[in-house]
Short mmCIF file of C-alpha atoms in Angstrom, two decimals:
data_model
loop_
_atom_site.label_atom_id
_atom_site.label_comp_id
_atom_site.label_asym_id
_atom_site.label_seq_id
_atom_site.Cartn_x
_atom_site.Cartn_y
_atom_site.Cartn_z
CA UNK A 419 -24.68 -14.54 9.11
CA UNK A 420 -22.73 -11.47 8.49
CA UNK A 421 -19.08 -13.62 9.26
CA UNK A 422 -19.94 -15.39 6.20
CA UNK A 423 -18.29 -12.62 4.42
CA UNK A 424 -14.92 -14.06 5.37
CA UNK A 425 -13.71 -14.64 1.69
CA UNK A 426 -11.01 -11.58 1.49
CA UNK A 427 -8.25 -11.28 -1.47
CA UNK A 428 -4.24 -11.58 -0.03
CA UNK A 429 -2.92 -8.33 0.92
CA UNK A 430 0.25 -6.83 -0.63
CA UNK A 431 3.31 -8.87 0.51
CA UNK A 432 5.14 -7.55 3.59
CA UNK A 433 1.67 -5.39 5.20
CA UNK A 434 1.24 -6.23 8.60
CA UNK A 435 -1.77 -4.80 9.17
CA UNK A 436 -3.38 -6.34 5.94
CA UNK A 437 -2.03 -9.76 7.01
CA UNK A 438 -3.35 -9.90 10.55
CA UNK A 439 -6.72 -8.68 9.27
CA UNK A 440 -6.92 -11.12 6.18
CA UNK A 441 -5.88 -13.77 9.18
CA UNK A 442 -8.90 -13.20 11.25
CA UNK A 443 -11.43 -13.08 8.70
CA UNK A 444 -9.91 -16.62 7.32
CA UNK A 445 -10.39 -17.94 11.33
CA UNK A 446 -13.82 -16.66 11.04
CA UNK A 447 -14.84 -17.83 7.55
CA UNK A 448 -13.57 -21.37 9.25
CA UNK A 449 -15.04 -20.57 12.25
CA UNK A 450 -18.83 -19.62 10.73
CA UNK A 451 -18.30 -22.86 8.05
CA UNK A 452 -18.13 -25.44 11.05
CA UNK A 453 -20.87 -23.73 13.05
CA UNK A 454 -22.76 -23.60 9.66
CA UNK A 455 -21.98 -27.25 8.54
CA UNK A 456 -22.93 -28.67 12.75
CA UNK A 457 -26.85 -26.69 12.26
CA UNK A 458 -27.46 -28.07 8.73
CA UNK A 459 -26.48 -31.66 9.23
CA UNK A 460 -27.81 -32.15 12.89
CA UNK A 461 -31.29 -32.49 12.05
CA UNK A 462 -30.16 -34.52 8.65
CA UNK A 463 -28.79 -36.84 11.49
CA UNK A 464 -31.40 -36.47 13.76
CA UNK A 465 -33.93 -37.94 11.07
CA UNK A 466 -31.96 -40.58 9.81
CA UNK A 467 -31.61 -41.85 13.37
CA UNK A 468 -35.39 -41.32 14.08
CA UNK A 469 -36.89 -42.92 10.18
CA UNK A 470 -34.02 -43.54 8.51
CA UNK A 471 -33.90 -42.54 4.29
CA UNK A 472 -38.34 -42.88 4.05
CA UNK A 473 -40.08 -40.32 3.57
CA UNK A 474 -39.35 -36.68 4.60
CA UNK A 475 -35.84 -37.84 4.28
CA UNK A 476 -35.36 -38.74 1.02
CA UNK A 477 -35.84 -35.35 -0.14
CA UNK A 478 -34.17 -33.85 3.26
CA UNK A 479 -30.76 -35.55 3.84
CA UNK A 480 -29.72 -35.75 0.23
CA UNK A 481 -30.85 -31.80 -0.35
CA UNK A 482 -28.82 -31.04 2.91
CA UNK A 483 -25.75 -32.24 1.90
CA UNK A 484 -25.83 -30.68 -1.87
CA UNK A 485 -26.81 -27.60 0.08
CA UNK A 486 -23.47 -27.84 2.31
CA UNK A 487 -21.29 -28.12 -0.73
CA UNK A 488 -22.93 -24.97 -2.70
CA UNK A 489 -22.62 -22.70 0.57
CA UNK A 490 -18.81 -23.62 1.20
CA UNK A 491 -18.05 -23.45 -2.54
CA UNK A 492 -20.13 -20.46 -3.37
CA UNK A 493 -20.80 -18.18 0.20
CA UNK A 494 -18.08 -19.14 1.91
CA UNK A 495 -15.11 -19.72 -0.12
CA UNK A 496 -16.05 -16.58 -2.59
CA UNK A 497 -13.82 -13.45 -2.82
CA UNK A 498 -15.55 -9.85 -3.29
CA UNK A 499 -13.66 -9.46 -7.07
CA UNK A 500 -15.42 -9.44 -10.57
CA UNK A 501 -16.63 -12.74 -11.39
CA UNK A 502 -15.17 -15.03 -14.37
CA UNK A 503 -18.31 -17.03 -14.58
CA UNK A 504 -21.43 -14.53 -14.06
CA UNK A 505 -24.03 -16.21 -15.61
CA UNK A 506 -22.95 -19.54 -13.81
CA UNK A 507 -22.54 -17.71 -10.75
CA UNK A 508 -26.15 -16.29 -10.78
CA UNK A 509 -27.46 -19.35 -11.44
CA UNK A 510 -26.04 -21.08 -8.93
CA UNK A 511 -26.93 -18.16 -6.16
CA UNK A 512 -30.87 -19.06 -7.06
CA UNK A 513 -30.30 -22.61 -7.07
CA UNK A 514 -28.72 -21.87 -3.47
CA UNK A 515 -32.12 -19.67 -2.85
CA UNK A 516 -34.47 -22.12 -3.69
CA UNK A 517 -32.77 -25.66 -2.28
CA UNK A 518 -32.65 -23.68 0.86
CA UNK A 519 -35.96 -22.65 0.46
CA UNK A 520 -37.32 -26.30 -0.40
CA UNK A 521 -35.52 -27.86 2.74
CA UNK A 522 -37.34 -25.43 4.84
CA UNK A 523 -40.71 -26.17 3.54
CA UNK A 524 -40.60 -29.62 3.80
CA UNK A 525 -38.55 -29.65 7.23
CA UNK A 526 -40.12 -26.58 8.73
CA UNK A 527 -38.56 -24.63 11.57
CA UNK A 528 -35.26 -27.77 12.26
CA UNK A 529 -34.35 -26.45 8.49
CA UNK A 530 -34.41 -22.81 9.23
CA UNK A 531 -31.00 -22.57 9.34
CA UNK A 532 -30.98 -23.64 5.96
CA UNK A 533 -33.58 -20.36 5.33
CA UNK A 534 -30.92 -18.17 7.30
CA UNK A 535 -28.19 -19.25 5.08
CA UNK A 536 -29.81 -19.44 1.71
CA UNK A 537 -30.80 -15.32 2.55
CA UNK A 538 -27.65 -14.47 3.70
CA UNK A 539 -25.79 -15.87 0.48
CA UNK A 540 -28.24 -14.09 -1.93
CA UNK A 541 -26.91 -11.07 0.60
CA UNK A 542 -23.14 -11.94 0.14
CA UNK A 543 -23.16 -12.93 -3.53
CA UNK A 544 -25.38 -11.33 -5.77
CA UNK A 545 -23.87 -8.73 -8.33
CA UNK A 546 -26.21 -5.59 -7.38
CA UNK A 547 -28.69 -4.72 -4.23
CA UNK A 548 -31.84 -5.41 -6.46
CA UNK A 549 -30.88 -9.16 -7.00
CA UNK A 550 -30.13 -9.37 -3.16
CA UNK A 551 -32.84 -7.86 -2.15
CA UNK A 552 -35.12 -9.91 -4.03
CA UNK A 553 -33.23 -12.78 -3.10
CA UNK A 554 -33.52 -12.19 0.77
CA UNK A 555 -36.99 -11.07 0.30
CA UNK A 556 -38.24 -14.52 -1.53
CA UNK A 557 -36.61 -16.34 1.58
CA UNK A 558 -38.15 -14.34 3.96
CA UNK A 559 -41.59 -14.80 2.09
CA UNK A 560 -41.16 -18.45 2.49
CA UNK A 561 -40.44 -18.69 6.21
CA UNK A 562 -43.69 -16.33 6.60
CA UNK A 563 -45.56 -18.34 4.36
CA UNK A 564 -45.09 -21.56 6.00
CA UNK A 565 -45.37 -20.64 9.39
CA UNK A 566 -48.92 -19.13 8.76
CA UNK A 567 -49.65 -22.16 6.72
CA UNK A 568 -48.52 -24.79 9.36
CA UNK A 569 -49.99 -22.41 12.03
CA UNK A 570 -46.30 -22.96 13.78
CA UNK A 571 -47.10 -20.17 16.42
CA UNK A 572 -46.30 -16.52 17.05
CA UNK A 573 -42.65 -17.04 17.86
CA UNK A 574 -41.80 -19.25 14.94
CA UNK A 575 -43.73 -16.64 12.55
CA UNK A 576 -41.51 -14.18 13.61
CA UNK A 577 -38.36 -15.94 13.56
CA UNK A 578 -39.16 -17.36 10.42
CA UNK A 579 -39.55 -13.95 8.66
CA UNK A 580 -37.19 -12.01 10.68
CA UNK A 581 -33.80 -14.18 10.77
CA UNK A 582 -33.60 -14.58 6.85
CA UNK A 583 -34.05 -10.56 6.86
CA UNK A 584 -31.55 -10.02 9.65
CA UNK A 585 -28.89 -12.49 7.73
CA UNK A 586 -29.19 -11.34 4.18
CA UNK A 587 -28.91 -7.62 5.48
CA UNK A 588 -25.84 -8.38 7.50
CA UNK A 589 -24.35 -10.33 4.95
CA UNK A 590 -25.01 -7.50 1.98
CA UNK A 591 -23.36 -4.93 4.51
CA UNK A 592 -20.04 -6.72 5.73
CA UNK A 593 -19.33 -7.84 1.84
CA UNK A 594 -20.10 -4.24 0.68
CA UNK A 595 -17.20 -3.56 3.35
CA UNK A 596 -15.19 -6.48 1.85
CA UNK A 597 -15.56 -4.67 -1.16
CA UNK A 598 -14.60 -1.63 -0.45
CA UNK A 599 -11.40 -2.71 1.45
CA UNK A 600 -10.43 -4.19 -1.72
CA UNK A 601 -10.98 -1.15 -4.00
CA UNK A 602 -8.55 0.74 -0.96
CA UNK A 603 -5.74 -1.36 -1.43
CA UNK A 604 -5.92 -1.51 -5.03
CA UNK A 605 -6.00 2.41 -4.89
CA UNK A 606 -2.78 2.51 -2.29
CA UNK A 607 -1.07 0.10 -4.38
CA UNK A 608 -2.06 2.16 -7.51
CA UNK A 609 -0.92 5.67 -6.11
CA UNK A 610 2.52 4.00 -4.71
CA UNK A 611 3.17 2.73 -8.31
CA UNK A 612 2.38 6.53 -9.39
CA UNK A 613 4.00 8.15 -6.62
CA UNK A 614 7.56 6.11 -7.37
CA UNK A 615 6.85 6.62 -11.28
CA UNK A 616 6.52 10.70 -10.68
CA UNK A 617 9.92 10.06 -8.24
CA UNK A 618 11.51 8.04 -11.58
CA UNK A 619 10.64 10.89 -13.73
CA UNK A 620 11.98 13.90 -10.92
CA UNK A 621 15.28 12.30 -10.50
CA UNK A 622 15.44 12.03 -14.42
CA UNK A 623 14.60 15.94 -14.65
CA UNK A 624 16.95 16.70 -12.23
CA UNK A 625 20.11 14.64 -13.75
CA UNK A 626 19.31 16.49 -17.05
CA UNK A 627 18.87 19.94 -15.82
CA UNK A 628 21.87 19.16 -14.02
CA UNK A 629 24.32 17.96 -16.36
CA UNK A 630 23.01 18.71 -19.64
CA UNK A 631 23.98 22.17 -20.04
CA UNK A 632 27.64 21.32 -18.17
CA UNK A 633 28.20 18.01 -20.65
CA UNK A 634 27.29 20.57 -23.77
CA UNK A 635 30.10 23.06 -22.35
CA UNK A 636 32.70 20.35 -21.22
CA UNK A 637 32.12 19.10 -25.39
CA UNK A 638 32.37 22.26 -26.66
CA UNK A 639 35.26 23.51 -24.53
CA UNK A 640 37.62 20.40 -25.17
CA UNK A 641 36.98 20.39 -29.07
CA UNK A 642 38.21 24.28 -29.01
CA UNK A 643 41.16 22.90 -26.59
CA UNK A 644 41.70 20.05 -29.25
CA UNK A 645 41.73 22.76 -32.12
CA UNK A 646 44.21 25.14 -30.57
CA UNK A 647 46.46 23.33 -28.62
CA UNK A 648 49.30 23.63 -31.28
CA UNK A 649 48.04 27.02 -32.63
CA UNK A 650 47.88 28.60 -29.48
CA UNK A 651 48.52 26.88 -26.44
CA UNK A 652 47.66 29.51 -23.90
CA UNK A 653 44.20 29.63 -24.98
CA UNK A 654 43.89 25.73 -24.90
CA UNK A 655 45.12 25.91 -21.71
CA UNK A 656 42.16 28.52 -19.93
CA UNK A 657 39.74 26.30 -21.84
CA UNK A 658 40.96 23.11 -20.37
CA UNK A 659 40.71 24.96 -17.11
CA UNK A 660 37.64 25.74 -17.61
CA UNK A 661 36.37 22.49 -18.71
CA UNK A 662 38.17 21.25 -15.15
CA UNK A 663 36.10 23.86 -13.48
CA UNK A 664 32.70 22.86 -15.20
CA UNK A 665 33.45 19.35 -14.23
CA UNK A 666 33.88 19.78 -10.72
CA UNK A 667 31.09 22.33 -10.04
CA UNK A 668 28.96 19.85 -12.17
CA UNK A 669 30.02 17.09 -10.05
CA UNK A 670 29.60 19.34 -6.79
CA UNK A 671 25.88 19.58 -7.83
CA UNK A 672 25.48 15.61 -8.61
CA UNK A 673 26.57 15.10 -4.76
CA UNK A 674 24.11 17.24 -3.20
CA UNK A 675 21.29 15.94 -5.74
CA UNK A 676 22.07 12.67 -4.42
CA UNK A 677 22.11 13.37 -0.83
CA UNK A 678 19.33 14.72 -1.39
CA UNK A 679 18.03 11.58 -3.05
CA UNK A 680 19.31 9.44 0.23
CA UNK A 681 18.13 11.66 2.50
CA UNK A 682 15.53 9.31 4.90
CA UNK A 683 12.50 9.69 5.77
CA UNK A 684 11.12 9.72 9.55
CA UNK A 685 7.95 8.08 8.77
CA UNK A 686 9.46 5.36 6.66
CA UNK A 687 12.64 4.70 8.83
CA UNK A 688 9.61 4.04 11.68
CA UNK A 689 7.70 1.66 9.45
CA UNK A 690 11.13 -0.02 8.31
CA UNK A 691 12.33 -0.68 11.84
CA UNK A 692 9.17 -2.36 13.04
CA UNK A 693 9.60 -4.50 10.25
CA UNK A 694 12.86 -5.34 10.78
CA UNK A 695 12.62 -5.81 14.57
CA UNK A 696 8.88 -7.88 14.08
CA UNK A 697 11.44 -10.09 12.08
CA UNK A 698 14.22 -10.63 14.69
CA UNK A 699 11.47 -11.66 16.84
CA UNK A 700 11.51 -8.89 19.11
CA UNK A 701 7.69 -7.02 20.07
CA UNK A 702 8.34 -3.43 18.85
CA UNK A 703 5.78 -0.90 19.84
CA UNK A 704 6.23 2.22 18.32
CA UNK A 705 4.97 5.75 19.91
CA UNK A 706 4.46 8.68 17.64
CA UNK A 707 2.54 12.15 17.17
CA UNK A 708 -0.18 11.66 14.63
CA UNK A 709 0.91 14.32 12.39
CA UNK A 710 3.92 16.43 12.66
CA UNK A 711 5.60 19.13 10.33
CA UNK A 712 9.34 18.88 11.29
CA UNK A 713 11.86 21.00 9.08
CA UNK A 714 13.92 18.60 6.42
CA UNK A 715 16.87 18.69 8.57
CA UNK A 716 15.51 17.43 11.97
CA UNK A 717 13.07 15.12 9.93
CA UNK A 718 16.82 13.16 8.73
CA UNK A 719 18.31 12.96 11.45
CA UNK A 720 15.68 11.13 13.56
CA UNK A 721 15.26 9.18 10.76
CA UNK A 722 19.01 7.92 10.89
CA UNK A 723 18.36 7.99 14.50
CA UNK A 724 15.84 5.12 14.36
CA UNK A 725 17.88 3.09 11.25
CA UNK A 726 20.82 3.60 13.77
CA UNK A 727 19.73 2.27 16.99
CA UNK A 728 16.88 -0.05 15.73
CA UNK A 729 20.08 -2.02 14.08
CA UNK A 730 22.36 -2.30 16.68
CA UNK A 731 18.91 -3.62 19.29
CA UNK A 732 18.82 -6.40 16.40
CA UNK A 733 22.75 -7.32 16.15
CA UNK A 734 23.81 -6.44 19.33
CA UNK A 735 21.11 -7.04 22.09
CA UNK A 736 19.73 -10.17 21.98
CA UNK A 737 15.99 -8.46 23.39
CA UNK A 738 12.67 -9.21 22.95
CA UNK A 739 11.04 -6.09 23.52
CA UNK A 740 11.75 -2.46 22.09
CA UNK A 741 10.13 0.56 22.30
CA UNK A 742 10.38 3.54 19.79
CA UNK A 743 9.28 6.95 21.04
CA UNK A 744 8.86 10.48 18.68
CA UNK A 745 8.54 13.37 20.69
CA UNK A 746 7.41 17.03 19.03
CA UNK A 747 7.37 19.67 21.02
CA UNK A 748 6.76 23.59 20.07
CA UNK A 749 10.77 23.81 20.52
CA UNK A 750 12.51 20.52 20.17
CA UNK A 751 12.30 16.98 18.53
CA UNK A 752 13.47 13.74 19.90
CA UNK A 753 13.47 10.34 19.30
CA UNK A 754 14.70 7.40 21.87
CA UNK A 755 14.78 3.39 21.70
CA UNK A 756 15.00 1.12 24.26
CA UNK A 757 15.18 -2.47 24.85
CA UNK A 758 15.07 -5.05 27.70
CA UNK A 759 18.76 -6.72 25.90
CA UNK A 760 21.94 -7.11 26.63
CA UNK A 761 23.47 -3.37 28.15
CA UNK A 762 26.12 -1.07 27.37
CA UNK A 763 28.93 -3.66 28.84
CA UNK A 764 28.12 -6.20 26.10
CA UNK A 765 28.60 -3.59 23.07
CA UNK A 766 30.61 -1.06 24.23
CA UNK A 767 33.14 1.09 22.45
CA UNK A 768 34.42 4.24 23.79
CA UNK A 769 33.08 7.99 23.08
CA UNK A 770 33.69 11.37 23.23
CA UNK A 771 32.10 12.87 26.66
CA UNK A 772 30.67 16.01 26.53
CA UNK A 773 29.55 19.05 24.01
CA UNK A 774 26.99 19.21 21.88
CA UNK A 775 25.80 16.45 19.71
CA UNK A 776 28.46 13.81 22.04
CA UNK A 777 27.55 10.35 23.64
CA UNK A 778 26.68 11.01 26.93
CA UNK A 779 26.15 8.87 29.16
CA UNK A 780 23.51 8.93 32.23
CA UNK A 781 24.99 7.46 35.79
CA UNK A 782 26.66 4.26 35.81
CA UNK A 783 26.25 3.33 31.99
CA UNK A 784 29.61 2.41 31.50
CA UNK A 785 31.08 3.08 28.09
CA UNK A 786 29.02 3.44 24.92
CA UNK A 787 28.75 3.59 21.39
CA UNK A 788 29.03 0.27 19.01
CA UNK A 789 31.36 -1.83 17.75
CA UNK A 790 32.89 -0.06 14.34
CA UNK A 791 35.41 1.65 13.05
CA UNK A 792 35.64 5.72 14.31
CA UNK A 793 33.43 8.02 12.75
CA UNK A 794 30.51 4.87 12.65
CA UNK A 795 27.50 4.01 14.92
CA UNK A 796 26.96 6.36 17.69
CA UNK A 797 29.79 8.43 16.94
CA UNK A 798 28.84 9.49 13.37
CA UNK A 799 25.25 9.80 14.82
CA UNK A 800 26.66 12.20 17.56
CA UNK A 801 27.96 14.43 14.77
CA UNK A 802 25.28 14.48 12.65
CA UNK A 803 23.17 15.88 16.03
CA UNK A 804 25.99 18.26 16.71
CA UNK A 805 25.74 20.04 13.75
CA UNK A 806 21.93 20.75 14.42
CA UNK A 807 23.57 21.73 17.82
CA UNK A 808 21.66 18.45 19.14
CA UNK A 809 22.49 16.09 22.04
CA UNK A 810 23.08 12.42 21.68
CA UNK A 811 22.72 10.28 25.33
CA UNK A 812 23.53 6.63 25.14
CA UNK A 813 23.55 4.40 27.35
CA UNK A 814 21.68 1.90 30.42
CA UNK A 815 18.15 2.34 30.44
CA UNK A 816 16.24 2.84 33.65
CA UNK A 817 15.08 -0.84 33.74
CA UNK A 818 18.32 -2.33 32.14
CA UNK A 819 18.77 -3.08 28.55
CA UNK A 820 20.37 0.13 26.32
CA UNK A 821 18.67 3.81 25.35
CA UNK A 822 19.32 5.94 22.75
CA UNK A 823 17.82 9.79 22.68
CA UNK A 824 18.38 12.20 20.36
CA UNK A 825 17.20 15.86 21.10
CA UNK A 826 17.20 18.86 18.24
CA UNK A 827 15.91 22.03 19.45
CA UNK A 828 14.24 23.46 16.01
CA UNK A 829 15.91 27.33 16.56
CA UNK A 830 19.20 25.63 16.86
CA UNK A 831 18.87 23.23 13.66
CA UNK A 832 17.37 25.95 11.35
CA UNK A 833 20.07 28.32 12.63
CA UNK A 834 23.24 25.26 11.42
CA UNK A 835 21.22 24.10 8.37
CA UNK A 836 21.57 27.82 7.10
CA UNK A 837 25.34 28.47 8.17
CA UNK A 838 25.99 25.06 6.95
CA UNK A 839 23.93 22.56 5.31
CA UNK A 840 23.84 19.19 6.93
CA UNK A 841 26.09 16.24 5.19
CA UNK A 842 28.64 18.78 4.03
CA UNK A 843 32.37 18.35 4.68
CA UNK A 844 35.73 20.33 4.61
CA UNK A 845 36.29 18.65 1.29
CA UNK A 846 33.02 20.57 0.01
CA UNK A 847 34.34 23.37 1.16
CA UNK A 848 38.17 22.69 -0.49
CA UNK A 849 36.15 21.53 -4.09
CA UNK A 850 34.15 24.56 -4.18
CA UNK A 851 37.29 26.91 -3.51
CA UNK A 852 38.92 25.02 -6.32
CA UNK A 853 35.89 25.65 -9.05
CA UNK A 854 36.00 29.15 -7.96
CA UNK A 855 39.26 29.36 -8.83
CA UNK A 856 38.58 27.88 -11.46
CA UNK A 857 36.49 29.74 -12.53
CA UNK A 858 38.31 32.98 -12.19
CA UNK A 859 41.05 31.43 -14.84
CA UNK A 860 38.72 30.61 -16.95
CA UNK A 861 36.64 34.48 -17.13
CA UNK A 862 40.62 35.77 -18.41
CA UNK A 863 40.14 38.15 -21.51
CA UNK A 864 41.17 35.85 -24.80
CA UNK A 865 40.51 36.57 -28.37
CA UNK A 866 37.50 35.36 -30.00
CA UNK A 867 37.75 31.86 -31.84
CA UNK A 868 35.17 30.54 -34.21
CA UNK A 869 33.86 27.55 -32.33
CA UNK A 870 32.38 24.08 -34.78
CA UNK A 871 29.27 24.68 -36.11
CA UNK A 872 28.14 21.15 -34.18
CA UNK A 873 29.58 22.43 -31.12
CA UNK A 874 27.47 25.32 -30.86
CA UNK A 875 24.51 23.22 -31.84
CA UNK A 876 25.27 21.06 -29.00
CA UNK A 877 25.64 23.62 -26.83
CA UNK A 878 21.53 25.03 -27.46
CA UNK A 879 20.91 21.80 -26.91
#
């Protein structure tokens, strides 16, 4: 009786795991209805075949079918959420108790399933323990009652009083489950609402932290420009230097706040790619520590690992089976795909052989990378592992199809993330030169001019 718990509430679009579970407790809540429906109706049948609608039956095959509809509509079909209707709802539950009661009284031990089920609903659908309780208890105190008053035997006694018992406990114990699966997923769907609301309100912090102070100076410093351009140019000109510094050291900072903002995730990139390849139609299995700790750096770049390679197995390899493997070690980090596709002949591009961080590729691979412009696919994933001081090996895997590793030894990537942090470019290097020199314009002795009493205010601002 415990399956009749089936009624479940739709999980949050897009969860795998939530839909395959709310998709076996449907084919179970279908599964116990038909089973249900065949044990009540069968000996409804049985008499109507044997007396046809006289005595017993008048009461029995009419009371049967009523009882049919309340369980499907009521035990069955129910969902563990607050109820619209609770008064209705309650009184329907007894009405359930007692027609199921009735039908065993009059029909004895062929109507016990009726017992079973009329215990197991007060179980699944009353508000609080104390209602089922007494509602299992009354049905049990029936089937006791009868059998000692019909002297039905030993073994019927004890079915009788034990099955109703048995049912209405496993039915209040899977629905207090039910229950409690729903209050998780409202509380995950609750604290990812809060966790992107704190990320809204971070990235909103950051911008003004970042650019409020500059935007006050770049106003203030072009309005003392404006004012002494004519009077005395010189001075207008350090100050427009200045404000040219400010802008680009502001906009310096706005880049690596951003990247910063982009910067994926290992974890999610995982979860994203079994998504995407689940929806190409390709079996993913994915293979991953538990828990790791990985530092920022290595954390990115198996993250664009996976987004990498997981894309090309769904444009370019025509598989349908992938494996995704994390490996954390006390040294290094590594992450490798594979797939039973098409191999490095049908997408190959050439690469760089050799070095640190380069496509390599393992015996009889043939050429590798993707199809792309330079600097793309493999090749921009090859430099982003070089910089860590990381390899990149591409290429046939051992039972056909295409492979992808990446390996970052941790000493290595905490040793280039301090000389140089990842994502940064010569033209970093040739914009920070620039606000520097900038800069060093700008800190030239000039006299002292009164600046707008608005500008300064902005500037406290």
């Amino acid at each position: 009786m415990g399956g009749m718990t089936a009624g479940y509430t739709d999980p949050p679009p897009g969860d795998d795991l939530d839909r395959s579970v709310d998709g076996m407790l449907r084919a179970r809540r279908w599964v116990i209805g038909v089973l249900a429906t065949v044990f009540l109706a069968w000996p409804a049948v049985a008499l109507i075949r044997h007396q046809g609608l006289s005595g017993d039956a008048v009461f029995l095959v009419p009371g049967t079918a009523v009882f049919i509809v309340l369980v499907d509509r009521w035990v069955l079909g129910s969902t563990p959420q607050p109820r619209q209707h609770p008064v209705r709802d309650l009184v329907v539950l007894w009405v359930i108790v007692v027609l199921g009661a009735a039908l065993f009284v009059v029909g004895q031990m062929n109507w016990l399933t009726a017992l079973a089920i009329a215990a197991a609903g007060a179980g699944r659908v009353a508000a609080n323990l104390p209602r089922a309780a007494i509602g299992v208890a009354a049905c049990a105190a029936v089937g006791l009652a009868v059998s000692l008053w019909y002297d039905l035997g030993y073994g019927a006694t004890l079915a009788a009083f034990g099955v109703p018992l048995l049912g209405g406990l496993l039915a209040y114990s899977a629905e207090r489950r039910n229950v409690l699966m729903v209050k998780l997923n409202q509380t995950r769907a609750e604290l990812a609402r809060t966790a992107v609301a704190e990320e809204r309100l971070r990235i909103s912090r950051d911008l003004h932290d970042l650019l409020g102070h500059s935007l006050s100076l770049i106003a203030l410093k072009s309005e003392l420009a404006r004012r002494m351009i004519e009077s005395d140019p010189p001075r207008a000109a350090r100050e427009i230097a200045e404000v040219e510094a400010v802008a680009r050291h502001s906009l310096a900072e706005v880049r690596q706040a951003v990247t910063g903002y982009r910067q994926p995730s290992l974890a999610a990139e995982l979860a994203a790619a079994r998504r995407m390849l689940a929806s190409a139609g390709i079996d993913c299995r994915v293979g991953a520590p538990g828990s790791y700790d990985l530092p920022p750096e290595v954390d990115a770049l198996l993250a664009w690992t996976v987004r990498e390679a997981s894309t090309n197995i769904v444009r370019h390899s025509g598989a349908r089976y992938a494996r995704i493997t994390v490996t954390v070690t006390g040294t290094t980090a590594g992450a490798e795909l594979t797939d039973d596709g098409a191999g490095p002949a049908a997408r190959s591009t050439p690469t760089a052989d050799g070095g640190p961080g380069t496509a390599q590729a393992p015996d009889g691979a043939g050429d590798l990378g993707t199809p792309g412009a330079p600097g793309s696919g493999l090749a921009g994933l090859a430099e982003r592992a070089g910089r860590l001081g990381g390899t990149l090996l591409a290429g046939a895997g051992e039972h056909g199809g295409f492979r992808v590793r990446v390996t970052v030894p941790f000493t290595a990537a905490g040793r280039n993330a301090r000389q140089q942090p990842p994502g940064r470019t010569a033209d970093d290097d040739r914009r920070s030169a620039e606000v520097a020199s900038a800069r060093a314009v700008a800190a030239a002795p000039s006299p002292a001019v009164p600046a707008a009493p608005a500008a300064q205010d902005e500037v406290h601002r």
